[in-house]
PDB file of C-alpha atoms in Angstrom:
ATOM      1  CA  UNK A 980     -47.734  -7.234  19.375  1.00  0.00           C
ATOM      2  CA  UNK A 981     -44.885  -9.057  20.698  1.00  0.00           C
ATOM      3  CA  UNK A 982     -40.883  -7.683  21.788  1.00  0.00           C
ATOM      4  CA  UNK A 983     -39.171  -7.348  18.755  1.00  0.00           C
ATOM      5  CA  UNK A 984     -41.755  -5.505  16.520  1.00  0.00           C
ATOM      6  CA  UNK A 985     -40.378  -3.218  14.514  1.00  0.00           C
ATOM      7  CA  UNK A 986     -40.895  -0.310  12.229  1.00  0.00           C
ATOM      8  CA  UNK A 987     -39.298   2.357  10.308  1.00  0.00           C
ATOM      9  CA  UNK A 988     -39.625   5.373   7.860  1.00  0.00           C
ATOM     10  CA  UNK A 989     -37.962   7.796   5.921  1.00  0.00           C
ATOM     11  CA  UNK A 990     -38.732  11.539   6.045  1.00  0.00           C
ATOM     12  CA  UNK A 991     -37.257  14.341   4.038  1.00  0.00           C
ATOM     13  CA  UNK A 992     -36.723  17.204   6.568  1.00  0.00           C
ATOM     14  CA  UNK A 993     -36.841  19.605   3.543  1.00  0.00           C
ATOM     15  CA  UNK A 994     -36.619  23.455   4.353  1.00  0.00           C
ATOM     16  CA  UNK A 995     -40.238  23.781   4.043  1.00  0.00           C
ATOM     17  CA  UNK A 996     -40.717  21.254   7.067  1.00  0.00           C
ATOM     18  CA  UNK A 997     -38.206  23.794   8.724  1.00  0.00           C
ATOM     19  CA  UNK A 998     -40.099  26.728   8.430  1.00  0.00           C
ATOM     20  CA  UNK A 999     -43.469  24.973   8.417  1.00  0.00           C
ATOM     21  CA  UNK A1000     -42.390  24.348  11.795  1.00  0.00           C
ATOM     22  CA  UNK A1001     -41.042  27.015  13.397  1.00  0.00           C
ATOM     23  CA  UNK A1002     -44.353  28.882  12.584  1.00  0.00           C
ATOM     24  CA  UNK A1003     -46.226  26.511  14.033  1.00  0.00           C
ATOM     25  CA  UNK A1004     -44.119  26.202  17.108  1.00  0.00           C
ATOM     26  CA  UNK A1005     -43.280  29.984  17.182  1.00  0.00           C
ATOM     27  CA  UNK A1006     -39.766  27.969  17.739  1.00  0.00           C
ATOM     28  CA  UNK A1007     -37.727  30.200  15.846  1.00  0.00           C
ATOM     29  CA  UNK A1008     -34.010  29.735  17.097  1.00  0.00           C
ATOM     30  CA  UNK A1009     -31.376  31.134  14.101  1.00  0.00           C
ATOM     31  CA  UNK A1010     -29.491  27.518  14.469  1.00  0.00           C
ATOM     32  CA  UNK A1011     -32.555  26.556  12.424  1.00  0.00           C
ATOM     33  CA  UNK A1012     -33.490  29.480  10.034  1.00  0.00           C
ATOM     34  CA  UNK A1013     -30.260  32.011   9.709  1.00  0.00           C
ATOM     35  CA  UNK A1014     -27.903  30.805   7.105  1.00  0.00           C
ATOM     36  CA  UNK A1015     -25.518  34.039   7.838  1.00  0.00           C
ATOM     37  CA  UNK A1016     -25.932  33.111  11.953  1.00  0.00           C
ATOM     38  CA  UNK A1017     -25.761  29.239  11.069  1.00  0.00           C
ATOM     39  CA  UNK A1018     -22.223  29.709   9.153  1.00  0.00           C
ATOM     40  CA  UNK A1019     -21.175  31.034  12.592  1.00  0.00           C
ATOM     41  CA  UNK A1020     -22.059  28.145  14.682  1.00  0.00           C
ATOM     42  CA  UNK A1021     -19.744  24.785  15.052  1.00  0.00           C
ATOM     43  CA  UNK A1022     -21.899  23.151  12.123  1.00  0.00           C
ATOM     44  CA  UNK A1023     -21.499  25.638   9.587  1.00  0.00           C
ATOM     45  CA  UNK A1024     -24.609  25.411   8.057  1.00  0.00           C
ATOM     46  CA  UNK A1025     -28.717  25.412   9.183  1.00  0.00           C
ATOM     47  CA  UNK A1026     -29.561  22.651  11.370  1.00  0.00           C
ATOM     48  CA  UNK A1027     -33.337  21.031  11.899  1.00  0.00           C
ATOM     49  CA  UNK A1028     -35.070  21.308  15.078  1.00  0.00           C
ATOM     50  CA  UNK A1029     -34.511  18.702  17.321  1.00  0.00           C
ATOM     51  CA  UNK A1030     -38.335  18.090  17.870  1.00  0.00           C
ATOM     52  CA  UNK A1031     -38.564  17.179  14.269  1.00  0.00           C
ATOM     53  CA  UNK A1032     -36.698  13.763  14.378  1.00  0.00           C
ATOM     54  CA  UNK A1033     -38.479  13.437  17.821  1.00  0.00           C
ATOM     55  CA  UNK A1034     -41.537  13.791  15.950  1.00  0.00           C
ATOM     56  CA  UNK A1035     -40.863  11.156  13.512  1.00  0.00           C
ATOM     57  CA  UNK A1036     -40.731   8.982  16.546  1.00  0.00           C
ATOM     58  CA  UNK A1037     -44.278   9.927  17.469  1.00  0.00           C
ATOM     59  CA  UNK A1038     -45.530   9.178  14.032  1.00  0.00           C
ATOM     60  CA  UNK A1039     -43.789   5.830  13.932  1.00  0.00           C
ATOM     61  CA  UNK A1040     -45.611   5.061  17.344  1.00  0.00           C
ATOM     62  CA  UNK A1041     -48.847   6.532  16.339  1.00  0.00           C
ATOM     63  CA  UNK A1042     -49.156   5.337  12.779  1.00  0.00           C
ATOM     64  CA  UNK A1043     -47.437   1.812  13.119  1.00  0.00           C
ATOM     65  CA  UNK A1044     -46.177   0.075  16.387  1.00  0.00           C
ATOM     66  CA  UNK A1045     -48.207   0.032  18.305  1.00  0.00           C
ATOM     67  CA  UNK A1046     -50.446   2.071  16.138  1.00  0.00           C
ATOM     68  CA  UNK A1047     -53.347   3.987  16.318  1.00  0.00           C
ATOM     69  CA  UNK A1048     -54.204   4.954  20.003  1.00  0.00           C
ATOM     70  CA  UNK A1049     -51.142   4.406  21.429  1.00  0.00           C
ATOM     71  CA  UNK A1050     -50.696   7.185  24.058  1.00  0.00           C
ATOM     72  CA  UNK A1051     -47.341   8.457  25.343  1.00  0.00           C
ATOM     73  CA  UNK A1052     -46.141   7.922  28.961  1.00  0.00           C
ATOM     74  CA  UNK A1053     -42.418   9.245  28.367  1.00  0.00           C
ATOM     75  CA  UNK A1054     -39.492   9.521  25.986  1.00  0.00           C
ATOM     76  CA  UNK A1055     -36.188  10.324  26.616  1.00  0.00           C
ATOM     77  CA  UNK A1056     -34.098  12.073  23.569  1.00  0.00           C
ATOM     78  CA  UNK A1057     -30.197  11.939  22.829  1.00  0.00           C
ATOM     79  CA  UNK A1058     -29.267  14.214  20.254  1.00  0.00           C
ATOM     80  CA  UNK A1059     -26.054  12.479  18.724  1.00  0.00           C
ATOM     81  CA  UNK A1060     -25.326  14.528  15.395  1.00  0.00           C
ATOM     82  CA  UNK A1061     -26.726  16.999  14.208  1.00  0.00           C
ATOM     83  CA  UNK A1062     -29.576  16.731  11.639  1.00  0.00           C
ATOM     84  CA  UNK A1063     -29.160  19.528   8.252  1.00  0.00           C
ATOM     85  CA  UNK A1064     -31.459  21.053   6.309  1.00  0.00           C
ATOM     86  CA  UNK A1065     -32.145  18.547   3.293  1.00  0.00           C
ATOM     87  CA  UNK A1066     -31.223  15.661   5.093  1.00  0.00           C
ATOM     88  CA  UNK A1067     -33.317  12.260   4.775  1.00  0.00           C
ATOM     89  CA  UNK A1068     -33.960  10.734   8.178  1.00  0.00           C
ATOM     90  CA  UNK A1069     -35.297   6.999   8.662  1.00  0.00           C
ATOM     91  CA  UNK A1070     -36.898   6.512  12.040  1.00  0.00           C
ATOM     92  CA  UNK A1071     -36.834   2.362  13.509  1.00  0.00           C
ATOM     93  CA  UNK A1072     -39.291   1.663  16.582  1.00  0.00           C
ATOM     94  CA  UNK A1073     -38.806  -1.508  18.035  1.00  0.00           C
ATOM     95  CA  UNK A1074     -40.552  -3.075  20.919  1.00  0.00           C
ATOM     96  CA  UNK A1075     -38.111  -3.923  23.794  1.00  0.00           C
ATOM     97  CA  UNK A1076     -40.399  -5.135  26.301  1.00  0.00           C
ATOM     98  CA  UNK A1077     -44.104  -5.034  27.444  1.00  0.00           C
ATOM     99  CA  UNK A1078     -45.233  -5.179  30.936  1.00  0.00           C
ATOM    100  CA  UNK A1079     -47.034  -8.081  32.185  1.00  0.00           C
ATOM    101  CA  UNK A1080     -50.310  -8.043  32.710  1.00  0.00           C
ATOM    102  CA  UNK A1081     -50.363  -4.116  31.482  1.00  0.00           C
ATOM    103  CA  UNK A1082     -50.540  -2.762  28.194  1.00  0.00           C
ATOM    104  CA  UNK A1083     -47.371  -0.900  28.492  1.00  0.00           C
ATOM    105  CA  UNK A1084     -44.736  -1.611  26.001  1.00  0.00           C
ATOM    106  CA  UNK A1085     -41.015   0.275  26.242  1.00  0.00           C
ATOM    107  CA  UNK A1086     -39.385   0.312  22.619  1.00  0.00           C
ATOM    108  CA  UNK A1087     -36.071   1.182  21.283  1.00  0.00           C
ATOM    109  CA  UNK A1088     -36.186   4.854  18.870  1.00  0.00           C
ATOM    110  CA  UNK A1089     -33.536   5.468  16.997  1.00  0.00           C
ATOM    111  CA  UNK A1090     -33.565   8.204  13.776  1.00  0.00           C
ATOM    112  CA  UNK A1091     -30.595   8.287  11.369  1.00  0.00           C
ATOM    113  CA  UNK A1092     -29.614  10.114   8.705  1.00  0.00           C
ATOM    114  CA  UNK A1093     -28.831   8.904   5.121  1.00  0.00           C
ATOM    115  CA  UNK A1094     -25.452   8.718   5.733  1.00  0.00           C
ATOM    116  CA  UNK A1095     -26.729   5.979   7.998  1.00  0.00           C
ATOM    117  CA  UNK A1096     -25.308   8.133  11.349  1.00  0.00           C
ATOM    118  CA  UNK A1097     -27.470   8.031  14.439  1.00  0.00           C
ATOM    119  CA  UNK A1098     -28.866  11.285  14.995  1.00  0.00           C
ATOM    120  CA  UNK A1099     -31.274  10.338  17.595  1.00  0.00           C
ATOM    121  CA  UNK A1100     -31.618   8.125  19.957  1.00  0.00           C
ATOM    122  CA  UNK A1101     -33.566   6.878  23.285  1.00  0.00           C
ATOM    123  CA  UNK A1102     -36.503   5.185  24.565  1.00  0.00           C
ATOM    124  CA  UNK A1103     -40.573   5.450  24.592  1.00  0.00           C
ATOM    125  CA  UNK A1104     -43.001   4.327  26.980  1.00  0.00           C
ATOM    126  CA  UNK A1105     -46.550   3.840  25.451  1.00  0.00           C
ATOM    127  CA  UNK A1106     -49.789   2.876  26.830  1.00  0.00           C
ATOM    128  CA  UNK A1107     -51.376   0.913  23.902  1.00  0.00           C
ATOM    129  CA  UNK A1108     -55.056   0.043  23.056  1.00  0.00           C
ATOM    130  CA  UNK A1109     -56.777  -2.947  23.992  1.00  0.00           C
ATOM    131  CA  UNK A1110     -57.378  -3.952  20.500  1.00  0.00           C
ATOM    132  CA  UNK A1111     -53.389  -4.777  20.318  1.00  0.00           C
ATOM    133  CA  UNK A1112     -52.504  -7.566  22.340  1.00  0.00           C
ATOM    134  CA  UNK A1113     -49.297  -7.396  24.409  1.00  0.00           C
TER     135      UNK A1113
ATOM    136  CA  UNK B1189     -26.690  33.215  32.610  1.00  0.00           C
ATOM    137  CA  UNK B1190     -26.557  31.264  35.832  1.00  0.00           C
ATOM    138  CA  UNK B1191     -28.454  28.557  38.032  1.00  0.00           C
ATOM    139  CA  UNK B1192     -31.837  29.729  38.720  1.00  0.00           C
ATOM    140  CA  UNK B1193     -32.205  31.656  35.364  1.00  0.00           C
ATOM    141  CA  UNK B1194     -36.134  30.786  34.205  1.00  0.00           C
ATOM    142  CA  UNK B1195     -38.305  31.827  31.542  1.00  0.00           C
ATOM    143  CA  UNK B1196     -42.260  31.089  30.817  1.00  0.00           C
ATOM    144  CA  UNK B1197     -44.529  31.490  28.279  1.00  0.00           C
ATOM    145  CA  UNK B1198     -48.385  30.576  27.399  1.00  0.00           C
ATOM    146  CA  UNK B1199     -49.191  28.467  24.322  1.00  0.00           C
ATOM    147  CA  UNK B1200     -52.743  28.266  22.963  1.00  0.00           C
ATOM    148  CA  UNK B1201     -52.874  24.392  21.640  1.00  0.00           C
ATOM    149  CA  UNK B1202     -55.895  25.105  19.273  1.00  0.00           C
ATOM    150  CA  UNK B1203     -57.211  22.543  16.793  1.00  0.00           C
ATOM    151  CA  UNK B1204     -55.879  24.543  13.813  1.00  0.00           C
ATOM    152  CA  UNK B1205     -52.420  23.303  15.770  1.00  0.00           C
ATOM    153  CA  UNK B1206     -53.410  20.267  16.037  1.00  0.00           C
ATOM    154  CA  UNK B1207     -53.676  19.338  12.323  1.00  0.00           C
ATOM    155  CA  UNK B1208     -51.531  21.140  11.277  1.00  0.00           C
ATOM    156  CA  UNK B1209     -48.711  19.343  13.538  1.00  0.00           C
ATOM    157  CA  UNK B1210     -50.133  16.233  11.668  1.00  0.00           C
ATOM    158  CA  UNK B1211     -50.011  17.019   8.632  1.00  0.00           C
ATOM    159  CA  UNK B1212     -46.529  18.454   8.867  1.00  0.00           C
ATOM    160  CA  UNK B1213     -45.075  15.354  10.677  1.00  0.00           C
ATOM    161  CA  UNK B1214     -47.766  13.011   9.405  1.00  0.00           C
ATOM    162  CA  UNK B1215     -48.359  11.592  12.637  1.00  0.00           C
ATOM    163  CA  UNK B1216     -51.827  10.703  12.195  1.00  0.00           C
ATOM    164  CA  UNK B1217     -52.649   9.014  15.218  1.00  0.00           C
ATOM    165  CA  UNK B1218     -56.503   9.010  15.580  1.00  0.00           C
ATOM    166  CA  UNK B1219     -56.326  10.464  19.269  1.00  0.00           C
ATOM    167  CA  UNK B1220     -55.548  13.824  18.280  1.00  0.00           C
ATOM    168  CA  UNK B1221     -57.750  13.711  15.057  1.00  0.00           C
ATOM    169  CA  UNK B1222     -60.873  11.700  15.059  1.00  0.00           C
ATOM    170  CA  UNK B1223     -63.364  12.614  17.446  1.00  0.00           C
ATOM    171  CA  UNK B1224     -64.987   9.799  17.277  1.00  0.00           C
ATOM    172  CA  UNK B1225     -62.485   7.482  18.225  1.00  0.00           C
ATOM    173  CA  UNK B1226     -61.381   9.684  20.748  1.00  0.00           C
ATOM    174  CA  UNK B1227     -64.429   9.074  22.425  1.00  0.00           C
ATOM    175  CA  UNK B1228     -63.785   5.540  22.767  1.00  0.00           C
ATOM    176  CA  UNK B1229     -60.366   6.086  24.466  1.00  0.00           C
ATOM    177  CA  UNK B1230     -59.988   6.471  28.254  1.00  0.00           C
ATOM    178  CA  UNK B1231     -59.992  10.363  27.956  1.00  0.00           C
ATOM    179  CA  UNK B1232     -63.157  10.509  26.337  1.00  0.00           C
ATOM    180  CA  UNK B1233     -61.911  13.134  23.754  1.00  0.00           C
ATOM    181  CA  UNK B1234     -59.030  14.471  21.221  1.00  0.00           C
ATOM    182  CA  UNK B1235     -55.662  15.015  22.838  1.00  0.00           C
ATOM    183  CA  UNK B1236     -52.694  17.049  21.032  1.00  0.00           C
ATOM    184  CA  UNK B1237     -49.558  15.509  20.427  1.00  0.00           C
ATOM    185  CA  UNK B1238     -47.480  15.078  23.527  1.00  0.00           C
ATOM    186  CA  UNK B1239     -44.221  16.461  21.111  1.00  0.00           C
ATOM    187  CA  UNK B1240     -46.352  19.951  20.552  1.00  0.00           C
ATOM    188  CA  UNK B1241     -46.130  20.189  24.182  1.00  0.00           C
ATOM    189  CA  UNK B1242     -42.149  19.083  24.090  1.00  0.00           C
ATOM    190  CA  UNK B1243     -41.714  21.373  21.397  1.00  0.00           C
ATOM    191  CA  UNK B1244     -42.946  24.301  23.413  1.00  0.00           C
ATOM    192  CA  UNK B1245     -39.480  23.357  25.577  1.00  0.00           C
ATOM    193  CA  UNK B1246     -37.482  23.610  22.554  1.00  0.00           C
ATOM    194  CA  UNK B1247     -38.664  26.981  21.935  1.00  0.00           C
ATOM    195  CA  UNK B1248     -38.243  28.403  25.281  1.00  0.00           C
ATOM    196  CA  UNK B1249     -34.799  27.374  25.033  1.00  0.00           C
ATOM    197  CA  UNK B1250     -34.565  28.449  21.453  1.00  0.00           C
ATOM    198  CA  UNK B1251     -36.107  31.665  21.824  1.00  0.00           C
ATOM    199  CA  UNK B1252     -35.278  32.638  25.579  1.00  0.00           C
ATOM    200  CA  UNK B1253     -33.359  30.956  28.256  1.00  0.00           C
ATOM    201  CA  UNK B1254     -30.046  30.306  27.262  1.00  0.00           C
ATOM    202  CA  UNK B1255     -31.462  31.598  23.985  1.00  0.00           C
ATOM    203  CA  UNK B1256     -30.604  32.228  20.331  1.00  0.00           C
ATOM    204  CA  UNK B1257     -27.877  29.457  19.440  1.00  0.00           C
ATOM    205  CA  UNK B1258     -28.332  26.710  21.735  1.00  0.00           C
ATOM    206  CA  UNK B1259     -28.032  23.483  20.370  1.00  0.00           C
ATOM    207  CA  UNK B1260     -30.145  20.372  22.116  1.00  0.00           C
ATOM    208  CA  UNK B1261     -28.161  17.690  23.495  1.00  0.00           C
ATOM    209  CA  UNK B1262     -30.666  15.591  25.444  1.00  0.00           C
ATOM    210  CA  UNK B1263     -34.233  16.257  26.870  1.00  0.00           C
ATOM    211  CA  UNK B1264     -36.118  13.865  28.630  1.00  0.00           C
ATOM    212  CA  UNK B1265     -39.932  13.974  28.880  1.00  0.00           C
ATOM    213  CA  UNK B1266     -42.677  12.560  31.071  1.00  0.00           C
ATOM    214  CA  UNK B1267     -46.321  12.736  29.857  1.00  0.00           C
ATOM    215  CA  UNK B1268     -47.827  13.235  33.296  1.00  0.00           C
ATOM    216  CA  UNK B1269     -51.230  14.184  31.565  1.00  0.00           C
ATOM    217  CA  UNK B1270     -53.374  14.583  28.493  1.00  0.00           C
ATOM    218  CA  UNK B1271     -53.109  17.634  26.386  1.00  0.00           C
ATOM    219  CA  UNK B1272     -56.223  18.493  25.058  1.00  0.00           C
ATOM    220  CA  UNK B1273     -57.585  20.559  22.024  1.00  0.00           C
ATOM    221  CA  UNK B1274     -58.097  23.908  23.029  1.00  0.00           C
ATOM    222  CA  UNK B1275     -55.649  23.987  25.973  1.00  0.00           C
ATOM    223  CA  UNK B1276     -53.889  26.888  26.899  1.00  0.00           C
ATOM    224  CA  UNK B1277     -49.693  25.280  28.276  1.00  0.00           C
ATOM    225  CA  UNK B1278     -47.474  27.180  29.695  1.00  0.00           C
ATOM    226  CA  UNK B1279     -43.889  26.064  29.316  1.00  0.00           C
ATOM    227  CA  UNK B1280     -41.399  27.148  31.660  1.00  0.00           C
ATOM    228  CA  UNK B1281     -37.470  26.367  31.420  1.00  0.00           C
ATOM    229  CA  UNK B1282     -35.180  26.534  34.597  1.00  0.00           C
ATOM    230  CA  UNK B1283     -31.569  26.892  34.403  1.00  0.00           C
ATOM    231  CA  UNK B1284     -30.371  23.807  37.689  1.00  0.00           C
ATOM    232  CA  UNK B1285     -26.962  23.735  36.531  1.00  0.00           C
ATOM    233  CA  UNK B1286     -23.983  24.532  34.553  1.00  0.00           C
ATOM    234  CA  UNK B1287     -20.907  22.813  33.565  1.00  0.00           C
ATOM    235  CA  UNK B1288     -17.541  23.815  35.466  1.00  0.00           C
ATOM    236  CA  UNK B1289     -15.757  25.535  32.143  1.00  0.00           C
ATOM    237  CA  UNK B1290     -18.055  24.328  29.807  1.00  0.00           C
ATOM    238  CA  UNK B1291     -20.520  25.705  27.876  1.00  0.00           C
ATOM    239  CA  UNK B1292     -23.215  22.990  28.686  1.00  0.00           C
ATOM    240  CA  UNK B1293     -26.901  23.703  31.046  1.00  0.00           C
ATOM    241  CA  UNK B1294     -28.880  21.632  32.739  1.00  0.00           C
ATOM    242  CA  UNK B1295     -32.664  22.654  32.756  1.00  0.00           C
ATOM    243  CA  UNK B1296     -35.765  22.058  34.384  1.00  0.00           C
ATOM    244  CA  UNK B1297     -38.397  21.956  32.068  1.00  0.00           C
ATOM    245  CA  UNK B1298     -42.375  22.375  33.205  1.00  0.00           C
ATOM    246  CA  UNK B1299     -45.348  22.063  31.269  1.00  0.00           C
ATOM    247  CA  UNK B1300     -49.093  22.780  32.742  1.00  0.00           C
ATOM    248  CA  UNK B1301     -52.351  23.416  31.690  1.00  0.00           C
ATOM    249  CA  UNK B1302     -54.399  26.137  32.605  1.00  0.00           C
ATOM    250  CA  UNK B1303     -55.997  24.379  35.497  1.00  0.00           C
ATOM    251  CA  UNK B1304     -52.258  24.330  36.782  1.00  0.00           C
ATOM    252  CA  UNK B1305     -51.931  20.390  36.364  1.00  0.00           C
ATOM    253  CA  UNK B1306     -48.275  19.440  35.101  1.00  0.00           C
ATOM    254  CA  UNK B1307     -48.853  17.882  31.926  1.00  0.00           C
ATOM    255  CA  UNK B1308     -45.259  17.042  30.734  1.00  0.00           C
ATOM    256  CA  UNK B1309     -42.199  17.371  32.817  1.00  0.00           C
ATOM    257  CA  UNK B1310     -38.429  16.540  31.658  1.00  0.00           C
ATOM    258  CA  UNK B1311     -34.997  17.847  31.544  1.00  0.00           C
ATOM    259  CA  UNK B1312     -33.043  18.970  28.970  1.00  0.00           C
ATOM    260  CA  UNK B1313     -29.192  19.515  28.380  1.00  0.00           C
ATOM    261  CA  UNK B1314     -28.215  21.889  26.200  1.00  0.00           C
ATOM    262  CA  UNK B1315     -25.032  23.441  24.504  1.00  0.00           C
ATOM    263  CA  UNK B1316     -25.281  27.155  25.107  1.00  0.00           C
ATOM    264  CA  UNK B1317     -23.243  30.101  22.711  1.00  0.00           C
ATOM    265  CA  UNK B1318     -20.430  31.375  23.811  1.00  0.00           C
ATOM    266  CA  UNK B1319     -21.898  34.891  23.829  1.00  0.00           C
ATOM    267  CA  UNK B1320     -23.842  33.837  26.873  1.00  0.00           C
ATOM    268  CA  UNK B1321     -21.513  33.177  29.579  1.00  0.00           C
ATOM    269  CA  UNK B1322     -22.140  31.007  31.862  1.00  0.00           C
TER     270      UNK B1322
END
C-alpha cells in the first residue's frame, strides 16, 4: 500500500436499505421514513440516514484499501447535501498518508451522489494488518 | 432544548446485528465476521462495526435529543476501543451548545460498554426543527 491508493463503489441506497436500516438501528427519525413529515422539512422529500453513506466508507476500508482487517481509529463526517431515497452513491477512499514506521494510514473519504455532488466528506484513520505493507 | 440537555440509551450489539449490518452495507470485513481470523488479530476475537456503534449516535439524536427532524451536519468519531459481539453500548448525546439565532447544536456524544470503558467518542452538529426551540 502506498499514498495515493485508491478505491471506489457505487451503492443504491434503495428504500429497502432505508428501512432495512432503521430496524436494525432502531434509528427511526421521520426525516428518513415519513413522506407526509418529509414534505414538511427544507428537502421536501425522504432523506437517507447519514450513517448509511458513512457506512459505505467502512465497506470501502474494510473490503478494499486497506482491506480486510483494517481496524478503525477515527473518522470525521461532513454532511454536505443531502442524500434521497433512490439515490446512487459512489464512495472514493484514497490513502493520504501513512505513518512511518506504524501501520497507520489517514485517507481521504468522499461519497457522492449521481449527480456527481459531494454528499459526504472527511477523513479515516485505520490501523491496517501486517500483511499490507505501508 | 438548551445546553446540558442529555439523553441515553442501552444497545445490545448481538451477532444477529452484526451480520446483518454486513449484509445490509456489505462491509464484509473479516473482523466482525470470521472467527477465525479474528483470532489472529490483536483482539483475539470478532469486533462489530465501529459505524453500528456511530449509528447508535444518530439515533439518539434521531429519536431523542433534539429529536424527530434533525438533520446531521457533521459528527466526528474516535474509536477509543473494540466493540465486541455480544456487547451491551450505551450511547449518550449531550446538548454543549447552541447557535446564537440559529437553529444549529453542538453535542457531546459518548459511547461505552458495559464494563463502563468509552468505546467511541465524537461530536456531532446538527440542524434541529424549528418546533424545538432552542
Amino acid at each position: 500500500m502506498k499514498i495515493g491508493d485508491t478505491a471506489a463503489h457505487t451503492f443504491a441506497v434503495s428504500d429497502e436499505i432505508v428501512r432495512g436500516f432503521a430496524e436494525l438501528t432502531g434509528d427511526r427519525n421521520p426525516v428518513h421514513l415519513d413522506d407526509e413529515f418529509a414534505q414538511s422539512t427544507r428537502f421536501g422529500r425522504r432523506i437517507a440516514h447519514g450513517m448509511i453513506a458513512a457506512s459505505q466508507i467502512s465497506a470501502a476500508i474494510g473490503n478494499t484499501v486497506p482491506g480486510p482487517g483494517t481496524i478503525y481509529l477515527s473518522q470525521s463526517l461532513q454532511f454536505l447535501a443531502p442524500v434521497f431515497v433512490g439515490d446512487m452513491v459512489t464512495t472514493r477512499v484514497t490513502v493520504i498518508s501513512i505513518k512511518e514506521g506504524k501501520p497507520i494510514a489517514t485517507l481521504e473519504t468522499v461519497c457522492e451522489n449521481q449527480r456527481g455532488e459531494v454528499v459526504l466528506q472527511g477523513e479515516a484513520v485505520v490501523l491496517f494488518p501486517q500483511e499490507i505493507k505501508g
